[in-house]
Coordinates of C-alpha atoms in Angstrom, one line a residue:
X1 CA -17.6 18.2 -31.6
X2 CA -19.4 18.9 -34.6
X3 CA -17.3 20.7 -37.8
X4 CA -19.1 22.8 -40.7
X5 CA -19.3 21.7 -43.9
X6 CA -20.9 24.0 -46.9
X7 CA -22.5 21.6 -49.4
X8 CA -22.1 22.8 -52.9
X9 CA -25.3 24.6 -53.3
X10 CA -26.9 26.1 -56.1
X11 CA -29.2 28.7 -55.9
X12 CA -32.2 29.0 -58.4
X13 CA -33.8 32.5 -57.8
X14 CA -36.5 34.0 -59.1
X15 CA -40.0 35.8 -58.4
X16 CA -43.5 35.1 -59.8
X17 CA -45.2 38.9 -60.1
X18 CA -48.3 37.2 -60.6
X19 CA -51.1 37.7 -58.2
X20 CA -52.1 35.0 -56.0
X21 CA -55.6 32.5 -57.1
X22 CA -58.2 31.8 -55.1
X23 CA -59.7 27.8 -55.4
X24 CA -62.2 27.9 -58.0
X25 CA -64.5 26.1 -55.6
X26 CA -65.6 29.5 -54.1
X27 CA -67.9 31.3 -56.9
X28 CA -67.4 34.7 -54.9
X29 CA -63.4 34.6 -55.6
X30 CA -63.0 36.4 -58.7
X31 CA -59.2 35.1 -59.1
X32 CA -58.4 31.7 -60.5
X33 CA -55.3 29.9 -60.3
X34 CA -53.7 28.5 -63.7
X35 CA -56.0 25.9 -65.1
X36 CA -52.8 24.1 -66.8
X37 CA -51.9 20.6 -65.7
X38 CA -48.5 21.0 -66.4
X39 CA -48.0 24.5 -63.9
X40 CA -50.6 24.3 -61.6
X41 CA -49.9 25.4 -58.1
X42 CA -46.3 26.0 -59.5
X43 CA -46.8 29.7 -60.6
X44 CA -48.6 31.0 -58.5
X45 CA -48.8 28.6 -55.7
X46 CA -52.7 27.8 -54.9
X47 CA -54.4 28.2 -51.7
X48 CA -54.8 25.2 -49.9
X49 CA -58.9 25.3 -48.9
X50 CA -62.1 25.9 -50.9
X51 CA -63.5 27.9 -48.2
X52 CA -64.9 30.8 -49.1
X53 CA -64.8 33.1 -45.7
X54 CA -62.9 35.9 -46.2
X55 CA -61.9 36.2 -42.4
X56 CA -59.8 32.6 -42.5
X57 CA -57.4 31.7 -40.4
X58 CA -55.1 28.3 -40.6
X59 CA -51.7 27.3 -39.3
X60 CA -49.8 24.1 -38.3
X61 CA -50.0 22.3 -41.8
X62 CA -48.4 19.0 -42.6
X63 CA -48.7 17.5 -46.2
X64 CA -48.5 14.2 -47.9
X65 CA -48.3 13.0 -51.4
X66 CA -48.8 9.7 -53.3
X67 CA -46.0 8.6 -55.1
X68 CA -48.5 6.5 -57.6
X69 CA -50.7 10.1 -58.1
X70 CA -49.0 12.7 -58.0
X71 CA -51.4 15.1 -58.3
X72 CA -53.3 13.6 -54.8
X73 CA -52.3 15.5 -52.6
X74 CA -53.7 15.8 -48.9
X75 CA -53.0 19.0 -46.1
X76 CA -53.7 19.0 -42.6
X77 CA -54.0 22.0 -40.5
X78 CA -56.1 23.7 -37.9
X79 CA -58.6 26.2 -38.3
X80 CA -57.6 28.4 -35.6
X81 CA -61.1 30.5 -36.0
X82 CA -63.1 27.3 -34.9
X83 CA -60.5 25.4 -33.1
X84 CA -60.9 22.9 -35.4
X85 CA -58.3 20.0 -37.4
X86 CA -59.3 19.3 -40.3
X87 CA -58.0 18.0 -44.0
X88 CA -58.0 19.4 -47.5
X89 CA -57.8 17.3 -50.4
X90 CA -57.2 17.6 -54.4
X91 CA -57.1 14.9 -56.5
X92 CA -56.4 17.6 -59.6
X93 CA -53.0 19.1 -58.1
X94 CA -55.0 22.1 -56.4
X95 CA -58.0 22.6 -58.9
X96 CA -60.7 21.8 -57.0
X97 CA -60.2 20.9 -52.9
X98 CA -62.3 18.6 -50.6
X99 CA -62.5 20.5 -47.3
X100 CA -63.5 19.0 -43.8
X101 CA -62.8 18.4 -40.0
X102 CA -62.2 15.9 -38.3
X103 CA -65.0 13.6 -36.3
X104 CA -64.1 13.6 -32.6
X105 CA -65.4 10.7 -30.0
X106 CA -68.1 11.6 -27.3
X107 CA -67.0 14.2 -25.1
X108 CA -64.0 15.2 -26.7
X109 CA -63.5 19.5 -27.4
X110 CA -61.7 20.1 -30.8
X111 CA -58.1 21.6 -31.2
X112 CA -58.0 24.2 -28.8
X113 CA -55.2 27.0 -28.8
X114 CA -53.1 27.5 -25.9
X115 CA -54.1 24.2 -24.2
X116 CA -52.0 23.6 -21.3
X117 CA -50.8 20.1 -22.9
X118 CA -47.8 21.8 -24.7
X119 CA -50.3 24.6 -26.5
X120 CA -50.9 26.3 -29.2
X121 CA -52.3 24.7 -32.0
X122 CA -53.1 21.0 -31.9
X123 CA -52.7 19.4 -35.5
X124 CA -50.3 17.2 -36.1
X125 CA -49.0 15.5 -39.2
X126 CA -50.6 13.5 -42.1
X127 CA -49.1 10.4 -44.0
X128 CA -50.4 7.9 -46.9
X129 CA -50.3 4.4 -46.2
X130 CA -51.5 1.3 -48.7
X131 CA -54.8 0.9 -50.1
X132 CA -55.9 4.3 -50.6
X133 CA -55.6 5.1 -46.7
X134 CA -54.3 7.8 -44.8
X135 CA -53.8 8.9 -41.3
X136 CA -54.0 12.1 -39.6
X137 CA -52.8 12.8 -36.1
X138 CA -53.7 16.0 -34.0
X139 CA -54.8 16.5 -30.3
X140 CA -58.0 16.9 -28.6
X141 CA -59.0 17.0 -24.4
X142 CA -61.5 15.6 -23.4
X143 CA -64.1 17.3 -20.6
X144 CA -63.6 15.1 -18.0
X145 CA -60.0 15.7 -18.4
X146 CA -59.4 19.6 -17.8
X147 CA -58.4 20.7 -21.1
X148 CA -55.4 18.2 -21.0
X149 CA -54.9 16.4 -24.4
X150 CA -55.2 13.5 -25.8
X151 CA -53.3 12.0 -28.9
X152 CA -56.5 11.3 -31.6
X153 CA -55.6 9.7 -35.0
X154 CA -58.5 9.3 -38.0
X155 CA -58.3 7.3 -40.9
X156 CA -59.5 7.7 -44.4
X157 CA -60.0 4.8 -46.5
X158 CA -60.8 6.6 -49.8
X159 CA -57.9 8.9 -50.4
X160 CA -58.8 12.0 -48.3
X161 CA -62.3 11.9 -49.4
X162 CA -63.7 11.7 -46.4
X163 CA -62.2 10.3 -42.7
X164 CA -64.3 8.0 -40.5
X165 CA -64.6 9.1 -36.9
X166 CA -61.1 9.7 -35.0
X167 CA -60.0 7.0 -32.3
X168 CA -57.7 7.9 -29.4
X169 CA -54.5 6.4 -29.5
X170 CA -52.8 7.8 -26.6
X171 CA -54.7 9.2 -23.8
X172 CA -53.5 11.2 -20.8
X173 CA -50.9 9.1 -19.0
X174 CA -51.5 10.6 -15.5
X175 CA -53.4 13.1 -13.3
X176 CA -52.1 15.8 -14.7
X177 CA -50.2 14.8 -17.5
X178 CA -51.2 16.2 -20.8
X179 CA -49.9 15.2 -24.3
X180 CA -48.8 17.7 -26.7
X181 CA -47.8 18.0 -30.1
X182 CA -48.3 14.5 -31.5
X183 CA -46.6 13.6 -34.5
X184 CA -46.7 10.1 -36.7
X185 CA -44.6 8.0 -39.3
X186 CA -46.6 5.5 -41.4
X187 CA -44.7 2.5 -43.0
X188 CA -47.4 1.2 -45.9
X189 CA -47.8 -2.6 -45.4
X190 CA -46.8 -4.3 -48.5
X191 CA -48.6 -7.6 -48.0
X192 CA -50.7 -6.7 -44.9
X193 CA -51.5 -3.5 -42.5
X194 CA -50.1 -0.6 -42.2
X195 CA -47.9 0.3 -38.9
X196 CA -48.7 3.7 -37.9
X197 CA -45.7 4.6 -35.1
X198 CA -46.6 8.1 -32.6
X199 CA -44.7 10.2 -30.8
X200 CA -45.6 13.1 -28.5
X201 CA -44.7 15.0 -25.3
X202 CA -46.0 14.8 -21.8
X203 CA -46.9 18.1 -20.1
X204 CA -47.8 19.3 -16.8
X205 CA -48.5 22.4 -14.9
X206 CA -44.9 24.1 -13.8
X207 CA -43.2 23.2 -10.3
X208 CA -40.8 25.8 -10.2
X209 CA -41.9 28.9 -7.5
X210 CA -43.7 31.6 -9.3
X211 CA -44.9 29.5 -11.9
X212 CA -48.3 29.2 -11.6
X213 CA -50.5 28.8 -14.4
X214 CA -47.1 27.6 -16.6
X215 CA -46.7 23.9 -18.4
X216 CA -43.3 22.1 -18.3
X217 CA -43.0 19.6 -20.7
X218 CA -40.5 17.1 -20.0
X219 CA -40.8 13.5 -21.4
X220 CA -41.1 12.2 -24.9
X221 CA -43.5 8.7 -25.4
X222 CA -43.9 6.7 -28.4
X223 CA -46.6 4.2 -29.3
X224 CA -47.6 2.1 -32.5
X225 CA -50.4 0.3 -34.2
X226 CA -49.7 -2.8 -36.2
X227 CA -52.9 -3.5 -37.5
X228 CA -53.8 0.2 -39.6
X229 CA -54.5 2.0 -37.0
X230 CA -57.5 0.1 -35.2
X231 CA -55.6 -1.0 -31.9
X232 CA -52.6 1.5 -30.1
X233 CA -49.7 -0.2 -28.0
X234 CA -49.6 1.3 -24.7
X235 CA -47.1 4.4 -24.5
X236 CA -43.4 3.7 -23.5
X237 CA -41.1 6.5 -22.1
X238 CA -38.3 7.1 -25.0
X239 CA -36.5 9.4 -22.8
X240 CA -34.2 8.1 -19.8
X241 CA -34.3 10.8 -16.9
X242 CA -34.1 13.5 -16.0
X243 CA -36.1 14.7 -19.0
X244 CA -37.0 14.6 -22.6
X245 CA -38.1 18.1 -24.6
X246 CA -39.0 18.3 -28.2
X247 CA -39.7 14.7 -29.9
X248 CA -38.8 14.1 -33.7
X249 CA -41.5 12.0 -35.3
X250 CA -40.2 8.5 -34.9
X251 CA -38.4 6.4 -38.0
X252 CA -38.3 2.4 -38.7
X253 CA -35.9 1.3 -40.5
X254 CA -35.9 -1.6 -43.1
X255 CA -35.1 -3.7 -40.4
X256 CA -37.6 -2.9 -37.9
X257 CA -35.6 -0.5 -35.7
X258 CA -37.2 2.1 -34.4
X259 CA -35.5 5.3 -34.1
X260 CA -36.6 8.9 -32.3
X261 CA -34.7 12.2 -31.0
X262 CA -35.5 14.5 -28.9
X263 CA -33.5 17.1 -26.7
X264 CA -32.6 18.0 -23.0
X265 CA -32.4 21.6 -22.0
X266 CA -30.6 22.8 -19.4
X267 CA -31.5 25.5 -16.9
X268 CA -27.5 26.2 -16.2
X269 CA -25.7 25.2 -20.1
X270 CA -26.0 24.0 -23.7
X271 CA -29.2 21.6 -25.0
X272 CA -28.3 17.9 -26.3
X273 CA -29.9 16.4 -29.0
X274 CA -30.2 12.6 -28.1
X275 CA -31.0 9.6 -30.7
X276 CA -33.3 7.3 -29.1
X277 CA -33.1 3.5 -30.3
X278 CA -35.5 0.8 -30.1
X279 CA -34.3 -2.9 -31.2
X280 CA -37.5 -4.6 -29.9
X281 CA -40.0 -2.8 -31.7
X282 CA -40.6 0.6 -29.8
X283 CA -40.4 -1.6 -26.0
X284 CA -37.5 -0.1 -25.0
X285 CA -34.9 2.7 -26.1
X286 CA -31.1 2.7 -25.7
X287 CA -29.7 6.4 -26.0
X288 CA -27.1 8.6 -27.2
X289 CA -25.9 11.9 -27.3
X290 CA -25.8 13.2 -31.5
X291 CA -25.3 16.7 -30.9
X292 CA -24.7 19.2 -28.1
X293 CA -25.2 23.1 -28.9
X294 CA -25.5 26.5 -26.9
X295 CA -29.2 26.1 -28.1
X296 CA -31.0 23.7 -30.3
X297 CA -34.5 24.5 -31.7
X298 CA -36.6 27.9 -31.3
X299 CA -39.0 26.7 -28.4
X300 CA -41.0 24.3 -29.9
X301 CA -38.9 23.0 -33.0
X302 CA -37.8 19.3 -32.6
X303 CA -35.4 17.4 -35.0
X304 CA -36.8 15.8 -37.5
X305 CA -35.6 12.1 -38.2
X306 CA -36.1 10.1 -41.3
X307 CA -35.0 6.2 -42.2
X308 CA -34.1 5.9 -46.0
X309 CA -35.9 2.4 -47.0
X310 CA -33.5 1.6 -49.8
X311 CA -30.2 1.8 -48.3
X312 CA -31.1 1.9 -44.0
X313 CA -28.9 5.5 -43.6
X314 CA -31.1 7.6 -41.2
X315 CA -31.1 11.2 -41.8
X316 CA -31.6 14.2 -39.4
X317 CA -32.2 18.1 -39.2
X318 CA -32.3 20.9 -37.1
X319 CA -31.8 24.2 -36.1
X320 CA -29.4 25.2 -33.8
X321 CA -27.3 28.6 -32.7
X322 CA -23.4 27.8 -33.4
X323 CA -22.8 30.4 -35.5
X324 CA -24.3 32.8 -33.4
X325 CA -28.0 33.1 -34.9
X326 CA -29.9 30.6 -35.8
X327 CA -29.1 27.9 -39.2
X328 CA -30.1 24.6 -40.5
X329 CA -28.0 21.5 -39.8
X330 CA -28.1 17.9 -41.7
X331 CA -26.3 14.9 -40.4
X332 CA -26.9 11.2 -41.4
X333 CA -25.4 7.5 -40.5
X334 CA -24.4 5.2 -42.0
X335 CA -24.9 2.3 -39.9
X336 CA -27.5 2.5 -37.8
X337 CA -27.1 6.1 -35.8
X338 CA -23.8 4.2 -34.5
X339 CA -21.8 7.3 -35.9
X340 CA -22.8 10.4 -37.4
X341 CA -19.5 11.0 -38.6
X342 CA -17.6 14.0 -38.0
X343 CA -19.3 17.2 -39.7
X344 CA -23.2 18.8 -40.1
X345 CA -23.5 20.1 -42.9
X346 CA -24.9 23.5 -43.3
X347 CA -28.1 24.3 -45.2
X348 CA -28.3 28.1 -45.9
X349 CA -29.7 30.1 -48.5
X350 CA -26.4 32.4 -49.5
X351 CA -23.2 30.8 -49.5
X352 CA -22.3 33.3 -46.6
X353 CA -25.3 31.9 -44.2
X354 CA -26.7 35.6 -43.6
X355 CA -29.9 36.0 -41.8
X356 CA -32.0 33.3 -39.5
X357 CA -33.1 30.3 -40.2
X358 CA -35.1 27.6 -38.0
X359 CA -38.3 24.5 -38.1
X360 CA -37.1 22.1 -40.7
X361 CA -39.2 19.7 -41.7
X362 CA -37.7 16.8 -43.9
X363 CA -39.4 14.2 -46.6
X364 CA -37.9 11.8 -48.6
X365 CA -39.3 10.5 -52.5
X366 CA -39.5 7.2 -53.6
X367 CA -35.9 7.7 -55.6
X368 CA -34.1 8.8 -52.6
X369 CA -34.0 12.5 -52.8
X370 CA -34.0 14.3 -49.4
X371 CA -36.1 17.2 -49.1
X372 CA -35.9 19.6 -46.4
X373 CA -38.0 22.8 -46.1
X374 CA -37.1 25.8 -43.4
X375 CA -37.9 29.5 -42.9
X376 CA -35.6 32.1 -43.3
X377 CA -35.6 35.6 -42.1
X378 CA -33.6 38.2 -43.9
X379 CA -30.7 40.2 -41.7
X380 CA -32.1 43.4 -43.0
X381 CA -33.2 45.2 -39.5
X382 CA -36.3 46.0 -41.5
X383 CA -37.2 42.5 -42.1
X384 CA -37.5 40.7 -39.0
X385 CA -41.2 40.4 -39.6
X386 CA -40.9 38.7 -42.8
X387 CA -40.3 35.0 -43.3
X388 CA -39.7 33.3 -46.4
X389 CA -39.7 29.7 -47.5
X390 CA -36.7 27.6 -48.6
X391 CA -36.5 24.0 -50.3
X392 CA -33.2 22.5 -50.0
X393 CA -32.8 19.2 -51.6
X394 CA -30.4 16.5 -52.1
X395 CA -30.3 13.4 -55.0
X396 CA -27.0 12.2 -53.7
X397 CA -27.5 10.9 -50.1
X398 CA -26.8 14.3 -48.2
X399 CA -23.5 15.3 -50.0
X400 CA -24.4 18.2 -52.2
X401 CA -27.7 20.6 -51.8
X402 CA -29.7 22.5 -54.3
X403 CA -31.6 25.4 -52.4
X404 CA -34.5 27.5 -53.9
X405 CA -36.5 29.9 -52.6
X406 CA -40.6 28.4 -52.4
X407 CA -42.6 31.9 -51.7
X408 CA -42.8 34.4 -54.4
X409 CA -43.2 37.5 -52.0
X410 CA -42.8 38.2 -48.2
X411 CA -44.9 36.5 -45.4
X412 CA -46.0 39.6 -43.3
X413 CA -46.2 38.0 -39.7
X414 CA -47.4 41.2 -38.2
X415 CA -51.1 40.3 -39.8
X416 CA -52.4 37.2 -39.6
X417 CA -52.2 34.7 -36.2
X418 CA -48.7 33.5 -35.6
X419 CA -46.4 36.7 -35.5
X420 CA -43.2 37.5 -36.0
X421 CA -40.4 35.4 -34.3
X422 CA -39.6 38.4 -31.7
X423 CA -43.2 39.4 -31.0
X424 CA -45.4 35.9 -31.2
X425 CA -48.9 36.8 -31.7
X426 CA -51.9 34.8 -30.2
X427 CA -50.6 31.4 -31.8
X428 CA -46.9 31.6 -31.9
X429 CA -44.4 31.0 -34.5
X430 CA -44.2 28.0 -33.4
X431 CA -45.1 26.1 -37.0
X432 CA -42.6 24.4 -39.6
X433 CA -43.6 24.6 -43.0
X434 CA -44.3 21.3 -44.8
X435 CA -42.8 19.0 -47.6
X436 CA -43.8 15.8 -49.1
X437 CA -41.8 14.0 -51.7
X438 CA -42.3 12.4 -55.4
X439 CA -40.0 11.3 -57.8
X440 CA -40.0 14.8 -60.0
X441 CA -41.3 17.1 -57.4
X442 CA -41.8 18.3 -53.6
X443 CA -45.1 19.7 -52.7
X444 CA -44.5 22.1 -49.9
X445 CA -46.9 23.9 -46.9
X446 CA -46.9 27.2 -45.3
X447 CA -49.1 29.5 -43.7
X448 CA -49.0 32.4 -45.5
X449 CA -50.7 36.2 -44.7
X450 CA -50.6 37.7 -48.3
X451 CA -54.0 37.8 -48.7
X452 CA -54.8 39.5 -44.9
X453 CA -56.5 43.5 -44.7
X454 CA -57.1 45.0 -41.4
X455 CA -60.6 43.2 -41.4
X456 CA -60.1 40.4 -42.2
X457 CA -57.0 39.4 -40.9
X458 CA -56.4 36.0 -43.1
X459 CA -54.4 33.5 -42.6
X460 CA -53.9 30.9 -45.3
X461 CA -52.3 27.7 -46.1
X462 CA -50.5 27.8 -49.3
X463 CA -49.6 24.3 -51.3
X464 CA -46.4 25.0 -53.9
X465 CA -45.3 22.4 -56.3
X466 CA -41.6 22.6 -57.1
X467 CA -40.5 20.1 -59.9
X468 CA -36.9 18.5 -59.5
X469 CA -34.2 20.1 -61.7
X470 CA -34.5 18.1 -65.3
X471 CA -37.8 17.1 -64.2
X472 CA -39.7 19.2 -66.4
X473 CA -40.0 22.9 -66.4
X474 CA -38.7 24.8 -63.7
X475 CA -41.4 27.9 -62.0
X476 CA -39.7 31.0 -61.5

């Protein structure tokens, strides 16, 4: 049974009234962003794309950032207007952004929306390995396979300048088996290759009587490249029956353990968040039970599951409904995902936990500080179709939090593509935001509808930078 524990958290609050810049890049946006090093895409945050279109639409981001340059910085998302993944790149903190899709193999369709693989948007996440590379995962079908998807990864070997043409890593492991929502951990080799580790989900159309036309997605696979992403192992099953939902991205720890979770819903009672253990390299996976909850995750919103490399603790979050809406959880071990032991602690923004919160995603900086990232939703009746964006952080292994809010004015989810969490639109709300770490600063992800007008309807990425406390000047 798992007890509450309320970090001691402090809140820095604070709004920017300051209107949001468009990237200089686009000589028809009459609104620049803050051309200082020191603040820019601090106050305001910047707008993750150069493109120019004023009907945009973009959700699904993931973000990494190199620890060595901190102001390289690369975002993946999809293009929901094209059905498209694709990068965006700044090697000047959010100045000036390289913009591009991906290069799919012969035959292959793009990202589509409301595939039957597990749906809605395709993209998947983005991670730096060594020698200027970087990996992005996402899914695409091929046409001799019915729409159903396969896992894609493409490399850059320039930064995020450019990314050759994707390979497929994992491709549909049966008749009608489709993959869905890939996601990807990349450990930079040192001395050699990167490994680039994948997980994702296996769909297939619904058995269950008056299902026709649904997807059930029931089993969680994992796969790996040891040589930088040129050759994929084939998939393994992480899950034992009778089913797997909701895969975190896996973890490897210092010693080569590889670790996963995902969770098993039941029709008839509560959801279990499993831990999925792999001493031989991803071959096979022993099991057990971290967490068991009323509900875990909104729909598609896995656990995410992170290996510190300097001290081997593993670290996990979620969202689940124990206090009767939904909050943020944090657990870690000490010793392998042995124990957990005996309390989650609580990430909210208040001290009283009022509102919603739900999709955590989780990064960790070179020193060690855990960042975690989540939307929130005020309990104001009025509100429900606003989110907001929290960082929550952590420099002492998970004891203590510091929360701040990242967004500087209401996301409106009745405009743009993904809707509010009671009444999805055409994607769903289905989308964490991001976070990846440095030393002095997280840069976070979200999509964002500020800039939306009954024509054009836009949908943007936004990229915030915010610095550690005592790490230089603090934004607003």
């Amino acid at each position: 049974m798992s007890f509450l524990r309320r970090p001691v958290v402090l809140m820095v609050l604070g709004f920017v009234f300051l209107a949001l810049g468009g990237i200089a890049f686009a000589s028809r946006d009459t609104k620049k962003v803050d051309s200082a090093d020191a603040t820019r895409c601090e106050f305001p945050p910047c707008r993750a794309s150069a493109n120019p279109v004023p009907a945009r639409g973009y959700e699904g981001a993931y973000v990494a950032a190199d620890p060595a340059d901190p102001d390289h910085v690369v975002v993946s998302d999809a293009n929901v207007l094209e059905t498209r993944c694709g990068f965006h790149t700044t090697f000047d903190r959010g100045k000036d952004w390289i913009d591009g899709f991906y290069d799919l193999p012969p035959g292959y369709t793009g990202c589509r929306i409301n595939g039957p693989s597990g749906g809605h948007v395709a993209s998947g996440s983005v991670a730096m390995g060594s020698g200027g590379k970087v990996y992005s995962v996402f899914g695409s079908a091929h046409a001799d396979d019915e729409r159903r998807e396969s896992v894609l990864v493409a490399t850059s070997n320039d930064g995020g300048r450019s990314f050759g043409p994707a390979k497929v890593a994992i491709r549909p492991t049966a008749p009608e088996i489709g993959l869905g929502r890939p996601l990807m951990t990349v450990v930079p080799g040192n001395n050699g290759p990167d490994t680039v580790l994948l997980s994702a989900w296996t769909c297939h159309p619904a058995a269950q009587p008056g299902a026709a036309g649904g997807t059930q997605c029931d089993g969680a696979i994992f796969a790996r490249s040891d040589d930088g992403g040129q050759t994929y192992s084939d998939p393994v099953v992480v899950n034992d029956p009778p089913a797997g939902q909701n895969p975190s991205q896996p973890a490897m720890d210092r010693d080569g353990v590889v670790y996963m979770t995902f969770q098993r819903r039941f029709s008839d009672g509560p959801v279990e968040l499993y831990l999925a253990k792999s001493t031989d390299g991803g071959k096979t996976f022993a099991h057990s039970v971290l967490d068991r909850q009323i509900q875990i995750g909104q729909q598609y919103d896995p656990a995410k599951l992170i290996a510190d490399p300097l001290t081997g603790n593993l670290y996990t979050v979620w969202a689940d409904s124990r206090t009767g809406r939904f909050q943020i959880f944090f657990r870690k071990s000490l010793d392998k995902g042995v124990s957990w032991g005996e309390r989650s602690v609580l990430l909210a923004p208040d001290r009283a936990a009022t509102g919603a919160s739900r999709s955590p995603s989780m990064s960790l900086a070179p020193n060690g500080r855990i960042d975690i990232v989540y939307y929130h939703t005020s309990p104001d009746p009025e509100a429900q179709v606003f989110d907001e964006v929290y960082w929550t952080y952590s420099t002492d292994a998970g004891e203590n939090f510091i929360a701040r809010q990242v967004n500087e004015a209401p996301i409106d989810r009745g405009k743009g593509y993904s809707g509010p969490l009671g009444a999805l639109g055409q994607l769903g709300n289905h989308y964490p935001p991001g976070v990846a770490s440095v030393d002095a600063a997280a840069y976070v992800v979200w999509s964002d509808t500020r800039e939306a007008n009954p024509v054009t309807n836009s949908q943007d990425v936004l990229l915030r930078r915010m610095p550690v406390l005592g790490a230089g000047a603090l934004p607003p």
